[in-house]
XYZ file of C-alpha atoms in Angstrom:
567
model
C 18.174 23.102 9.398
C 16.397 24.932 11.790
C 15.708 27.869 13.773
C 18.148 27.770 16.596
C 19.239 30.741 18.494
C 22.493 32.193 19.589
C 25.537 30.908 17.637
C 27.768 28.787 19.868
C 31.324 28.952 18.588
C 33.982 26.536 19.726
C 34.812 26.997 23.378
C 31.932 29.392 24.006
C 30.013 28.682 27.168
C 29.213 32.069 28.725
C 25.550 32.891 29.092
C 25.606 36.690 29.101
C 26.102 37.274 25.382
C 23.457 34.715 24.466
C 20.656 36.796 25.894
C 21.696 39.686 23.641
C 21.909 37.401 20.611
C 18.526 35.902 21.323
C 16.919 39.255 21.898
C 18.302 40.547 18.613
C 17.165 37.492 16.714
C 13.727 37.536 18.312
C 13.343 41.199 17.389
C 14.108 40.390 13.753
C 11.192 37.995 13.352
C 8.035 38.795 11.454
C 4.971 39.986 13.398
C 2.857 37.196 14.827
C 5.785 34.791 15.227
C 6.898 34.008 18.747
C 9.923 32.229 20.107
C 9.299 29.044 22.060
C 11.324 27.831 25.003
C 13.593 25.820 22.704
C 14.792 28.877 20.872
C 12.838 27.986 17.733
C 10.029 30.177 16.554
C 6.501 28.915 16.919
C 3.878 30.490 14.690
C 0.417 30.913 16.018
C -1.236 28.657 13.449
C -0.328 25.919 11.025
C 0.548 27.009 7.522
C -0.656 25.552 4.208
C 1.556 24.221 1.474
C 3.679 26.274 -0.904
C 5.533 26.117 -4.186
C 9.064 26.154 -5.623
C 11.303 23.563 -7.110
C 14.914 24.229 -6.411
C 17.045 24.628 -3.356
C 17.846 28.136 -2.314
C 21.123 29.957 -2.377
C 22.063 28.300 0.861
C 21.796 24.886 -0.748
C 20.698 21.591 0.763
C 17.324 20.607 2.080
C 17.554 23.229 4.800
C 19.153 26.124 2.978
C 22.052 25.487 5.388
C 19.925 26.882 8.218
C 21.178 26.731 11.833
C 21.037 23.498 13.796
C 21.497 22.211 17.348
C 25.113 21.460 18.237
C 24.642 19.473 21.465
C 26.636 16.237 21.373
C 25.474 12.957 22.905
C 26.782 11.904 26.318
C 29.665 9.474 26.536
C 27.696 7.026 28.673
C 26.229 4.050 26.808
C 22.557 4.575 25.996
C 21.622 0.906 26.440
C 18.395 0.934 28.462
C 17.604 -1.380 31.347
C 14.123 -2.717 32.212
C 12.203 -1.106 35.027
C 8.609 -1.154 36.248
C 6.339 1.847 35.978
C 5.362 2.960 39.511
C 1.805 3.700 38.338
C 0.962 0.828 36.008
C 3.494 -1.849 36.854
C 4.197 -2.153 33.137
C 7.787 -2.895 32.190
C 9.368 0.105 30.475
C 12.851 0.892 29.216
C 14.901 3.251 31.328
C 18.233 4.503 30.066
C 20.262 7.601 29.390
C 17.752 10.465 29.052
C 19.252 11.636 25.759
C 18.615 8.192 24.258
C 14.858 8.524 24.737
C 12.926 9.393 21.574
C 9.263 10.468 21.771
C 6.975 7.622 20.761
C 5.276 9.180 17.745
C 8.538 10.631 16.443
C 10.294 7.269 16.787
C 7.365 5.581 15.035
C 7.694 8.050 12.142
C 11.414 7.300 11.709
C 10.836 3.550 11.687
C 7.940 3.789 9.237
C 10.079 5.888 6.907
C 12.857 3.291 7.060
C 10.360 0.520 6.252
C 8.987 2.438 3.256
C 12.475 3.118 1.901
C 13.433 -0.511 2.479
C 10.591 -1.467 0.121
C 10.870 1.326 -2.462
C 14.658 1.836 -2.472
C 16.226 -1.296 -0.943
C 19.664 -0.422 -2.297
C 19.771 2.748 -0.202
C 20.038 0.858 3.137
C 18.670 3.836 5.091
C 18.835 3.277 8.878
C 16.097 4.956 10.915
C 18.815 6.019 13.380
C 20.132 8.434 10.715
C 16.724 10.102 10.522
C 16.707 10.268 14.322
C 20.154 11.884 14.329
C 19.081 14.514 11.810
C 15.812 15.077 13.655
C 17.776 15.627 16.861
C 20.046 18.325 15.459
C 17.316 19.947 13.375
C 14.448 20.263 15.844
C 15.303 18.376 19.030
C 12.981 15.559 17.886
C 10.081 17.925 17.130
C 10.621 19.885 20.338
C 10.725 16.775 22.473
C 7.762 15.176 20.716
C 5.209 17.988 20.948
C 2.990 16.477 18.281
C -0.648 15.451 18.059
C -2.055 11.996 17.321
C -1.482 12.391 13.573
C 2.160 13.425 14.087
C 1.684 17.153 13.399
C 3.497 19.619 15.647
C 1.213 21.684 17.869
C 2.705 24.812 16.289
C 4.944 25.138 13.216
C 8.710 24.930 13.802
C 10.308 27.785 11.865
C 13.924 28.724 11.297
C 15.118 32.330 11.130
C 14.345 34.292 7.978
C 17.021 33.618 5.354
C 17.566 37.287 4.540
C 21.349 37.165 4.109
C 21.895 38.749 7.535
C 24.097 36.064 9.069
C 22.357 33.379 7.017
C 21.922 32.465 3.373
C 19.880 34.865 1.263
C 16.799 33.066 -0.065
C 14.007 35.306 -1.206
C 10.455 34.055 -0.757
C 9.552 31.124 -3.029
C 6.189 30.051 -1.590
C 4.380 33.373 -0.993
C 4.561 32.533 2.710
C 2.405 29.433 2.300
C 4.708 27.097 4.237
C 6.605 29.497 6.483
C 4.229 32.435 6.819
C 6.884 34.844 5.481
C 6.126 36.531 2.119
C 9.561 38.182 1.931
C 12.129 35.479 2.743
C 12.114 31.708 3.071
C 12.540 29.902 6.387
C 13.253 26.279 7.195
C 10.040 24.550 8.279
C 9.074 21.567 10.419
C 10.762 18.796 12.418
C 13.259 18.084 9.614
C 13.638 21.789 8.663
C 12.993 21.795 4.923
C 13.036 25.134 3.138
C 9.837 25.691 1.105
C 11.543 25.441 -2.298
C 12.927 21.996 -1.417
C 9.728 20.769 0.221
C 7.748 21.571 -2.916
C 9.405 18.712 -4.807
C 10.758 16.582 -1.947
C 7.642 16.539 0.271
C 5.931 13.201 0.936
C 2.702 11.995 2.535
C 3.994 9.707 5.262
C 0.827 9.224 7.318
C -1.593 8.592 4.467
C -3.882 11.563 5.096
C -3.586 12.832 1.525
C -1.473 15.875 2.466
C 2.248 16.677 2.369
C 2.792 18.758 5.490
C 6.375 19.726 6.470
C 5.110 20.166 10.052
C 3.990 16.530 10.221
C 6.759 14.250 11.512
C 5.603 11.283 9.371
C 5.619 13.391 6.206
C 8.898 15.109 7.092
C 10.727 11.898 8.060
C 9.708 10.133 4.840
C 10.700 13.176 2.775
C 14.081 13.296 4.527
C 14.611 9.602 3.814
C 13.912 10.030 0.103
C 16.107 13.137 0.029
C 19.038 11.232 1.563
C 18.536 8.290 -0.815
C 18.739 10.353 -4.009
C 21.269 9.637 -6.760
C 21.074 5.869 -6.055
C 23.138 6.308 -2.902
C 23.989 3.301 -0.740
C 24.086 4.670 2.810
C 25.839 1.553 4.080
C 28.920 3.015 2.341
C 30.329 5.663 4.663
C 31.488 8.025 1.929
C 28.023 8.009 0.360
C 26.359 8.553 3.721
C 28.667 11.510 4.371
C 27.781 12.975 0.983
C 24.054 12.600 1.724
C 24.362 14.355 5.102
C 26.431 17.186 3.641
C 23.865 17.551 0.886
C 21.256 17.992 3.604
C 23.243 20.773 5.315
C 26.640 21.679 3.862
C 28.754 21.943 6.998
C 31.549 19.715 8.260
C 30.525 20.457 11.850
C 26.957 19.478 10.950
C 28.218 16.211 9.462
C 30.228 15.398 12.580
C 27.317 16.236 14.881
C 24.885 14.051 12.949
C 27.349 11.146 12.822
C 27.855 11.418 16.595
C 24.129 11.065 17.232
C 23.856 8.282 14.653
C 26.487 6.250 16.476
C 24.823 7.000 19.817
C 21.370 5.881 18.684
C 22.794 2.761 17.087
C 24.089 1.680 20.493
C 20.572 1.720 21.869
C 17.546 3.897 22.389
C 14.130 3.674 23.951
C 10.670 5.145 23.542
C 9.460 7.919 25.852
C 5.993 9.528 26.005
C 5.323 12.325 23.536
C 6.252 15.762 24.850
C 8.842 14.446 27.307
C 11.934 14.230 25.100
C 15.188 15.851 26.211
C 15.597 19.253 24.586
C 18.891 20.535 23.113
C 20.326 23.747 24.515
C 23.036 24.921 22.085
C 22.801 25.866 18.457
C 25.075 26.724 15.561
C 24.023 30.358 15.316
C 24.888 31.311 18.917
C 27.399 33.995 19.861
C 30.311 33.209 22.200
C 28.998 32.787 25.689
C 25.436 32.432 24.480
C 22.784 31.184 26.808
C 22.175 27.507 26.045
C 18.395 27.896 26.110
C 17.241 31.218 24.648
C 14.081 32.719 25.995
C 12.212 35.941 25.495
C 14.097 38.687 27.405
C 12.512 39.584 30.683
C 10.815 42.973 31.021
C 13.113 45.362 32.981
C 11.903 45.862 36.494
C 10.690 49.335 37.585
C 13.235 51.088 39.847
C 12.081 51.180 43.419
C 11.006 54.536 44.883
C 13.385 55.829 47.588
C 11.887 55.519 51.023
C 10.547 58.686 52.665
C 12.657 59.695 55.676
C 10.895 59.237 58.912
C 9.632 62.385 60.702
C 10.972 62.867 64.247
C 8.313 62.849 66.904
C 8.437 65.076 69.949
C 9.833 63.179 72.807
C 11.837 60.832 70.619
C 11.054 58.134 68.154
C 9.868 58.707 64.626
C 6.735 58.476 62.536
C 6.984 55.974 59.683
C 5.165 56.688 56.418
C 2.090 54.647 55.619
C 3.274 51.605 53.652
C 2.016 51.268 50.086
C 0.142 48.126 49.193
C 2.148 45.750 46.999
C 1.577 45.964 43.274
C -0.831 43.322 42.061
C 0.981 40.340 40.620
C 0.346 39.133 37.103
C -2.193 36.327 36.926
C -0.658 32.887 36.693
C -0.859 31.422 33.189
C -3.660 28.922 32.743
C -2.464 25.325 32.584
C -2.168 23.713 29.158
C -5.116 21.349 28.654
C -4.146 17.691 28.382
C -3.887 16.120 24.966
C -6.278 13.263 24.095
C -3.408 10.810 24.517
C -2.769 12.056 28.046
C -6.385 11.381 29.025
C -6.257 7.698 28.066
C -6.340 5.435 31.125
C -6.538 1.998 29.509
C -7.399 -0.018 26.418
C -10.465 -2.244 26.192
C -11.254 -4.969 23.694
C -13.818 -3.867 21.081
C -15.468 -7.217 20.332
C -12.527 -8.841 18.566
C -13.503 -12.318 17.494
C -11.450 -15.499 17.261
C -8.298 -15.008 15.195
C -7.792 -18.125 13.072
C -6.742 -18.548 9.459
C -5.345 -21.194 7.164
C -1.770 -20.681 5.997
C -1.592 -18.214 3.122
C -5.086 -16.790 3.631
C -6.483 -13.659 5.261
C -7.943 -13.740 8.764
C -11.683 -13.215 8.791
C -11.521 -11.177 12.004
C -9.680 -7.907 12.708
C -8.247 -6.827 16.046
C -10.224 -3.888 17.457
C -9.616 -1.974 20.694
C -11.119 1.066 22.425
C -9.071 3.763 24.146
C -10.889 4.811 27.314
C -10.517 7.453 30.022
C -10.748 6.718 33.737
C -14.493 7.237 33.410
C -14.536 4.493 30.729
C -15.419 6.978 28.001
C -13.951 6.530 24.523
C -11.096 8.885 23.630
C -10.797 10.012 20.006
C -7.686 11.083 18.094
C -5.321 8.718 19.920
C -2.685 6.692 18.099
C -2.860 2.957 18.792
C 0.004 0.748 17.653
C -0.670 -2.886 16.682
C 2.438 -5.100 16.677
C 2.793 -8.718 15.523
C 4.977 -10.642 17.982
C 6.319 -14.196 17.780
C 7.844 -16.691 15.373
C 5.568 -16.061 12.434
C 5.595 -14.731 8.894
C 2.066 -13.373 9.225
C 1.698 -9.673 8.422
C -0.890 -6.951 8.234
C -2.262 -6.115 4.800
C 0.582 -4.410 2.970
C 3.277 -6.682 4.403
C 4.062 -4.754 7.606
C 4.372 -6.247 11.090
C 3.478 -2.937 12.780
C 0.443 -0.759 12.068
C -0.593 2.507 13.725
C -4.237 3.585 13.682
C -5.879 6.741 15.062
C -8.988 6.165 17.169
C -12.297 7.443 15.807
C -15.012 9.422 17.516
C -16.003 6.473 19.727
C -12.380 5.864 20.721
C -12.127 2.680 18.651
C -9.132 1.678 16.537
C -9.268 -1.332 14.217
C -6.060 -2.925 12.953
C -5.623 -3.720 9.251
C -6.547 -7.253 8.215
C -4.071 -9.962 9.181
C -2.684 -12.195 6.446
C -1.312 -15.604 7.392
C 2.052 -16.732 6.061
C 3.270 -20.281 5.641
C 4.397 -20.768 9.256
C 1.725 -22.480 11.296
C 1.053 -22.118 14.998
C 0.249 -19.273 17.388
C 1.514 -15.695 17.497
C 0.496 -12.523 19.344
C -0.954 -9.210 18.215
C -0.274 -6.516 20.832
C -2.157 -3.206 20.998
C -0.543 -0.250 22.819
C -1.155 3.495 23.057
C 1.523 5.537 21.284
C 2.979 8.170 23.591
C 1.871 6.621 26.886
C 3.345 3.983 29.182
C 0.205 1.915 29.675
C -0.523 -1.778 29.766
C -1.401 -3.124 26.329
C -3.789 -5.799 25.127
C -2.524 -9.110 23.722
C -4.470 -11.241 21.256
C -3.551 -14.802 20.276
C -3.804 -15.586 16.571
C -3.516 -19.077 15.126
C -2.382 -20.169 11.663
C -3.515 -23.677 10.724
C -1.959 -25.786 7.955
C -3.451 -25.791 4.453
C -5.905 -28.634 4.044
C -7.333 -31.025 1.476
C -10.382 -33.213 1.904
C -10.190 -35.105 -1.405
C -7.437 -36.811 -3.401
C -7.881 -38.289 -6.875
C -5.578 -39.715 -9.523
C -5.151 -37.615 -12.644
C -5.023 -40.808 -14.768
C -6.834 -44.174 -14.686
C -3.956 -46.079 -16.308
C -3.109 -49.316 -14.436
C 0.214 -49.174 -12.597
C 2.100 -52.372 -13.405
C 5.693 -53.602 -13.414
C 7.757 -56.739 -13.788
C 9.928 -58.000 -10.890
C 13.178 -56.100 -10.689
C 11.924 -53.458 -13.090
C 10.500 -49.930 -12.802
C 6.961 -48.619 -13.248
C 6.463 -46.863 -16.561
C 3.992 -44.320 -15.146
C 4.539 -42.080 -12.143
C 1.733 -41.645 -9.646
C 0.111 -38.208 -10.037
C -2.655 -36.934 -7.746
C -4.809 -33.822 -7.395
C -5.962 -32.389 -4.049
C -9.065 -30.296 -3.448
C -10.700 -28.733 -0.411
C -14.448 -28.175 -0.447
C -14.312 -28.497 -4.211
C -11.571 -25.896 -4.697
C -7.944 -26.521 -5.652
C -5.847 -27.244 -2.545
C -2.390 -25.901 -3.312
C 0.646 -26.130 -1.040
C -0.897 -28.865 1.097
C 1.476 -31.163 3.001
C 1.295 -34.880 2.181
C 2.897 -38.211 3.045
C 3.153 -41.312 0.792
C 3.762 -44.818 2.246
C 3.921 -48.269 0.686
C 1.825 -50.186 3.246
C 1.428 -53.877 4.037
C -2.333 -54.112 3.525
C -5.571 -52.151 3.560
C -5.926 -52.984 7.260
C -2.269 -52.576 8.175
C -0.868 -49.131 7.377
C 2.630 -49.947 8.566
C 5.438 -49.672 6.040
C 5.918 -52.727 3.846
C 9.285 -54.474 3.791
C 8.963 -55.863 0.294
C 7.518 -55.056 -3.095
C 7.613 -51.605 -4.837
C 9.836 -48.874 -3.472
C 11.200 -45.385 -4.113
C 14.845 -44.354 -4.193
C 16.410 -41.566 -2.147
C 19.062 -39.156 -3.416
C 21.754 -41.786 -2.814
C 19.848 -44.509 -4.674
C 18.868 -46.372 -1.490
C 15.503 -48.074 -1.090
C 12.825 -46.132 0.835
C 9.112 -46.883 1.174
C 7.887 -43.711 2.928
C 8.041 -40.196 1.523
C 7.511 -37.213 3.845
C 7.609 -33.421 3.332
C 5.595 -33.710 0.139
C 3.574 -30.670 -0.962
C 0.995 -30.146 -3.670
C 1.787 -27.406 -6.172
C -0.248 -24.243 -6.700
C -2.728 -26.242 -8.824
C -3.130 -28.887 -6.104
C -1.152 -31.479 -8.104
C 1.267 -33.906 -6.455
C 3.528 -36.010 -8.685
C 5.425 -38.750 -6.849
C 8.939 -39.925 -7.787
C 9.444 -42.984 -9.977
C 8.597 -46.363 -8.435
C 10.739 -49.506 -8.688
C 9.976 -53.229 -7.985
C 12.030 -55.833 -6.201
C 11.648 -59.576 -6.893
C 8.354 -59.941 -5.018
C 5.206 -60.327 -7.125
C 1.578 -59.582 -6.331
C -0.682 -56.579 -5.680
C 0.727 -53.891 -3.400
C -0.750 -50.714 -1.939
C 0.479 -47.115 -1.906
C -1.346 -44.830 0.560
C -1.183 -41.007 0.350
C -2.399 -38.782 3.217
C -2.743 -34.990 3.317
C -3.275 -32.413 6.029
C -7.002 -32.082 6.450
C -7.792 -35.777 6.208
C -7.705 -36.589 2.498
C -6.583 -40.201 1.900
C -6.099 -42.156 -1.329
C -4.939 -45.774 -1.706
C -3.433 -46.748 -5.069
C -2.918 -50.350 -6.312
C 0.452 -51.392 -7.729
C 0.774 -54.741 -9.504
C 4.022 -56.617 -9.982
C 3.850 -59.693 -12.264
C 6.164 -61.627 -14.535
C 5.937 -60.749 -18.193
C 3.633 -63.012 -20.245
C 5.520 -65.623 -22.240
């Protein structure tokens, strides 16, 4: 799907023809559209949204626009750990092609998570989105995106005017692609405007559906691939989805090659540093792998003036001309906000403690700062839950990405404790930079009860060798409220002063019918009620005690009487 230059046919590697192809293609573009160093066209300003509902004549999400044809290297992409020479932080180092810019990778994984929840039967792997993003835009031109995931300039394919491409007349009045005559594929996933109009999604929650935003585009691509109730774990259905995206067997094979490569391993690299493709499907034989704007022809040099002979020998040389002034060097590109971040600081995060099943009262908050300790706005901070826990952020995710505000502060969504108790870690890192993160310890404590009462005041009696007619039923509360899902233990004890297990009197039965006098792993229900199994009596008579304990300190002792029946 995308604007790639110079068609590279099989076996074509020469560079001479490519320059001609690129020059011709560049000349065909609309005024105000320039060609970037990746061979895709970069418009001067972002475009608004457009309209249309059906795919164009070219078909597919992209109108069967050109795409990058570079294949992955044969070497395994599995990264190995290494230490950053500047920060000492452990980073992943592997095959360069396996590196995916941080924000772009985050967008793919978020799209997979959303599809896993909304269309679980689709089984969309994020690596498929990464493979398509690679061949469509070189991962958004190597990750040239801002903190919200929007490309610094729109990525546009060539105009689909039927001249070597499909013929798709304008459907959006130039709103998406800036071209009021013909449609062009737009954005990191190269949607044509007519497809984006109905397939577009808001992937970053900003209320807009922008084809130039990698979060929006990745989510839209995921939904597009998952149409028709496809199950992408079935190879034939995955193939059909890819071909529906761009109807070309070579495109299918290229995407599948990158899918397999990314499945073997990949790693995150800073935004703007991704490896850029160099060949595309619309290149001529021998095309240059990386099209650029043709250089201006140099001015022919003026023949030198012959020297004039001097009397007595020698010659007089003409006065040399001063060299032509050189063009001023281009001004350096100013750093992005993310590039100015030096470290993260805690922003008054309090103690992170919650009871199982409840929300934490404190949120993790950090501040992105420059070397001068000034807050940096518009920086993406990723919060990740690490450890053996079922705690999540609000919404059920274990990863949340937040953009820093004007003061440089980012606050994670509220944490919600699961049923697993103990400690886990919340890690804050800057997306797109290899910097040391901040770790916060969060603790989940067991559910508690401080009071236990019987739900009935009926006396619990039995004859020797018989069984108790009534089962013991209790209700647990904590600070006056129902205490559901609280752990409890029940033991038939020797006396009020001796809580050791009794060896005679009433007893319970296990699953095999054997006598037991201690029950563990008991839990109150959602209403705080705990109903114990049926009790039985041996031949001993007298008053016996049953003691029930809960997490949180609630204790209740119940009397059980065993006596012979009255004559």
